Short mmCIF file of C-alpha atoms in Angstrom, two decimals:
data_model
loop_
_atom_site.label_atom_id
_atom_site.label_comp_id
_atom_site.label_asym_id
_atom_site.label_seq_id
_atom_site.Cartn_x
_atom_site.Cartn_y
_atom_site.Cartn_z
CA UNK S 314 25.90 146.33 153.14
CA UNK S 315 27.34 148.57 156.19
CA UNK S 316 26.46 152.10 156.24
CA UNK S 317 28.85 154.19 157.89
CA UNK S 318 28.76 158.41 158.44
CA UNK S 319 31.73 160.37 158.89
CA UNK S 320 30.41 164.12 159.79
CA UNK S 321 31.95 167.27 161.08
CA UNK S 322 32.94 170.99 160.37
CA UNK S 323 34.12 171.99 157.47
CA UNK S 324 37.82 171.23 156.76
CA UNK S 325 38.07 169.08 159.48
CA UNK S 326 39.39 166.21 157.60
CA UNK S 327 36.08 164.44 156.73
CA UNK S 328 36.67 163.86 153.12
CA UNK S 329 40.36 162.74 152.54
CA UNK S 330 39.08 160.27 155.37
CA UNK S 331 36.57 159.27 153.70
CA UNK S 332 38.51 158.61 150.54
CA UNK S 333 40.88 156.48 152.35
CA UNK S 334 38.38 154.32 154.21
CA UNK S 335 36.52 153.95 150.18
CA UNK S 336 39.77 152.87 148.35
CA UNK S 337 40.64 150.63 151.49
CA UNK S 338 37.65 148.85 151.51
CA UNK S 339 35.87 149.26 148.49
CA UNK S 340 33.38 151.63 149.44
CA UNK S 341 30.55 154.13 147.77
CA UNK S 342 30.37 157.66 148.77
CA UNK S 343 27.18 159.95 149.54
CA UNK S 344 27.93 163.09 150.08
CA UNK S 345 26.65 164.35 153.07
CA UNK S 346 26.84 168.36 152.32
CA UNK S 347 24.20 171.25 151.03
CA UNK S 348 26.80 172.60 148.40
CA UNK S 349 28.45 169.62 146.77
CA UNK S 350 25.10 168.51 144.71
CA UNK S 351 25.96 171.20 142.62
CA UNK S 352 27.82 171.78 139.54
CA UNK S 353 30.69 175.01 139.35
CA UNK S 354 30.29 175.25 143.41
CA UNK S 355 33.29 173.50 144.36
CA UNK S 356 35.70 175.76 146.03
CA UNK S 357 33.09 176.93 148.79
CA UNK S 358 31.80 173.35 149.12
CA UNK S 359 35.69 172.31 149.29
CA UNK S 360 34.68 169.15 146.93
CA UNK S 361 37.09 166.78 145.80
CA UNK S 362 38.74 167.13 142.89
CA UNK S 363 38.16 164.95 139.91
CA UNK S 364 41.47 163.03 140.58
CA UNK S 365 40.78 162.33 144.36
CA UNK S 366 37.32 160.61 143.37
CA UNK S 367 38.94 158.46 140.32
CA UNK S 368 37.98 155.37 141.10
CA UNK S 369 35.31 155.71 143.52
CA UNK S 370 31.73 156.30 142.88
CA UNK S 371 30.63 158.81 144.74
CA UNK S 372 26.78 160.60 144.95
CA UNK S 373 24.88 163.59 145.73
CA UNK S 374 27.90 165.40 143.91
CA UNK S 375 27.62 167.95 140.65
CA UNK S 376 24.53 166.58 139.77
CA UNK S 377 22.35 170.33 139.23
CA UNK S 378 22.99 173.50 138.04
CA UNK S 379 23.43 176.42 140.63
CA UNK S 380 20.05 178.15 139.66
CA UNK S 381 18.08 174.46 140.37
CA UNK S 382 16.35 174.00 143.43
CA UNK S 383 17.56 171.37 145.73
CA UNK S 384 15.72 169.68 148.97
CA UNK S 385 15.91 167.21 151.90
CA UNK S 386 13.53 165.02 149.84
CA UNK S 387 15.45 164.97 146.35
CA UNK S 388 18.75 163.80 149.18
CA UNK S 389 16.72 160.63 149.48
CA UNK S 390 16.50 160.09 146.24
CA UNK S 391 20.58 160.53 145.97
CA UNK S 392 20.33 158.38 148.86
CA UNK S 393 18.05 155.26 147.63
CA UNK S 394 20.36 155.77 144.22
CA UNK S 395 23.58 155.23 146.02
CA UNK S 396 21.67 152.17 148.31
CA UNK S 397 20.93 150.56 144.91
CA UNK S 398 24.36 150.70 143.95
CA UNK S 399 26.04 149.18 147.39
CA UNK S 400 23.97 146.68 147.03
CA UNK S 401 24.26 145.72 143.64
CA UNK S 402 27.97 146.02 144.09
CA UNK S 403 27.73 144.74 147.37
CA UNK S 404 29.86 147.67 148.79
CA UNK S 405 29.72 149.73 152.07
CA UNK S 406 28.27 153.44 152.19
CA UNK S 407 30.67 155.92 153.25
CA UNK S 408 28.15 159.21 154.36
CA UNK S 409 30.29 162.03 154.64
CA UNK S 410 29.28 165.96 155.03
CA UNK S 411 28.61 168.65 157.38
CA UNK S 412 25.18 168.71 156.82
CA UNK S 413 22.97 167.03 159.56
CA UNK S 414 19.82 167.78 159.11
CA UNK S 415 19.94 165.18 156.22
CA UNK S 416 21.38 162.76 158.14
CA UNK S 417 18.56 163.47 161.06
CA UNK S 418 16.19 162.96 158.38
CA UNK S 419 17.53 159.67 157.55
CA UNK S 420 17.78 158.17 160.70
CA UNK S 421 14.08 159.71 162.59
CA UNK S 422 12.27 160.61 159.41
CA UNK S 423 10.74 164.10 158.34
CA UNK S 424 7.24 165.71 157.77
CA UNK S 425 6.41 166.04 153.89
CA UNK S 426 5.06 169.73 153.15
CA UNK S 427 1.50 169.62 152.69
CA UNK S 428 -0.04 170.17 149.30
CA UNK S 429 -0.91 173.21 148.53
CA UNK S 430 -4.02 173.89 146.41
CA UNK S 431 -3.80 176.17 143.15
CA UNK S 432 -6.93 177.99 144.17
CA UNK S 433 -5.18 179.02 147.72
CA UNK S 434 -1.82 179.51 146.13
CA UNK S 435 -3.81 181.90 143.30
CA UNK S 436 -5.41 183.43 146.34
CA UNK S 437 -2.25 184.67 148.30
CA UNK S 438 -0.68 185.21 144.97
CA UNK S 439 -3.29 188.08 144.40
CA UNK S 440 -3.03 189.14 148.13
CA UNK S 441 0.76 189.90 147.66
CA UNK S 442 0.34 191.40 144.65
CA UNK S 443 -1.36 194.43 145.83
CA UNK S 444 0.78 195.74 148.56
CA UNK S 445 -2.01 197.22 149.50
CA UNK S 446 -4.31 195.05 150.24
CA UNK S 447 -1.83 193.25 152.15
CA UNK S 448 -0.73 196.12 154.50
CA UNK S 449 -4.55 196.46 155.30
CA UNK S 450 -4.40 193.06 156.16
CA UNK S 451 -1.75 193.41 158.43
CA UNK S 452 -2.87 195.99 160.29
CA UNK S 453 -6.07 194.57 160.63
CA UNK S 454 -4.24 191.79 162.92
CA UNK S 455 -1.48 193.99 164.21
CA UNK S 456 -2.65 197.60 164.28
#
């Protein structure tokens, strides 16, 4: 399996090239951009239609709701998912987006956000509650 990544600004020509190279050679897509993951966004995201992906699987795309929360580490997940596929298929990946910091991710690796304890989260939760409190705070540190 060949991974290739096709990446630029937006409406530069990335994904009617990538839709070409995929029907040429057989390819998967992963989509490569913040917006596309979601359902109803597809204008601003300038997604494909449903008729230019006939044919083609493509991933990362309309997968959550607007109002769900969406991160670098749920991409690899899209990305394992559409690895699986390629290989079971034996097709290429076609990466394609504007968004790089996934793709920087993917090819150096990225810090995991420390767990966070419920006792410290409770903690600042009551802080910021009482606004306060928390201006005290502040000015304790920055008077």
């Amino acid at each position: 399996m060949k991974t290739i990544a096709i990446l630029g600004p937006t409406a530069s020509g990335k994904t009617a090239l990538a839709i070409e190279l995929a029907r040429t050679y057989g390819a998967h897509i992963l989509s490569l951009d913040s917006l596309s993951i979601y359902k109803e966004i597809n204008i601003a995201s300038a997604k494909p239609s449903l008729a230019e992906r006939q044919g083609i699987l493509h991933f990362g795309m309309d997968v959550l709701l607007p109002s769900e929360h969406f991160d670098v580490t749920m991409f690899f997940e899209c990305y394992h998912e559409a690895k699986e596929a390629c290989k079971r298929d034996k097709k290429d990946l076609i990466i394609v987006g504007g968004t790089g910091f996934y793709l920087k991710a993917m090819m150096e690796g990225f810090s995991v956000k420390p767990e966070i304890s419920l006792h410290v989260k409770g903690e600042i939760e009551a802080k910021l509650c009482n606004l306060e409190a928390s201006y005290a705070l502040i000015e304790m540190h920055d008077p």
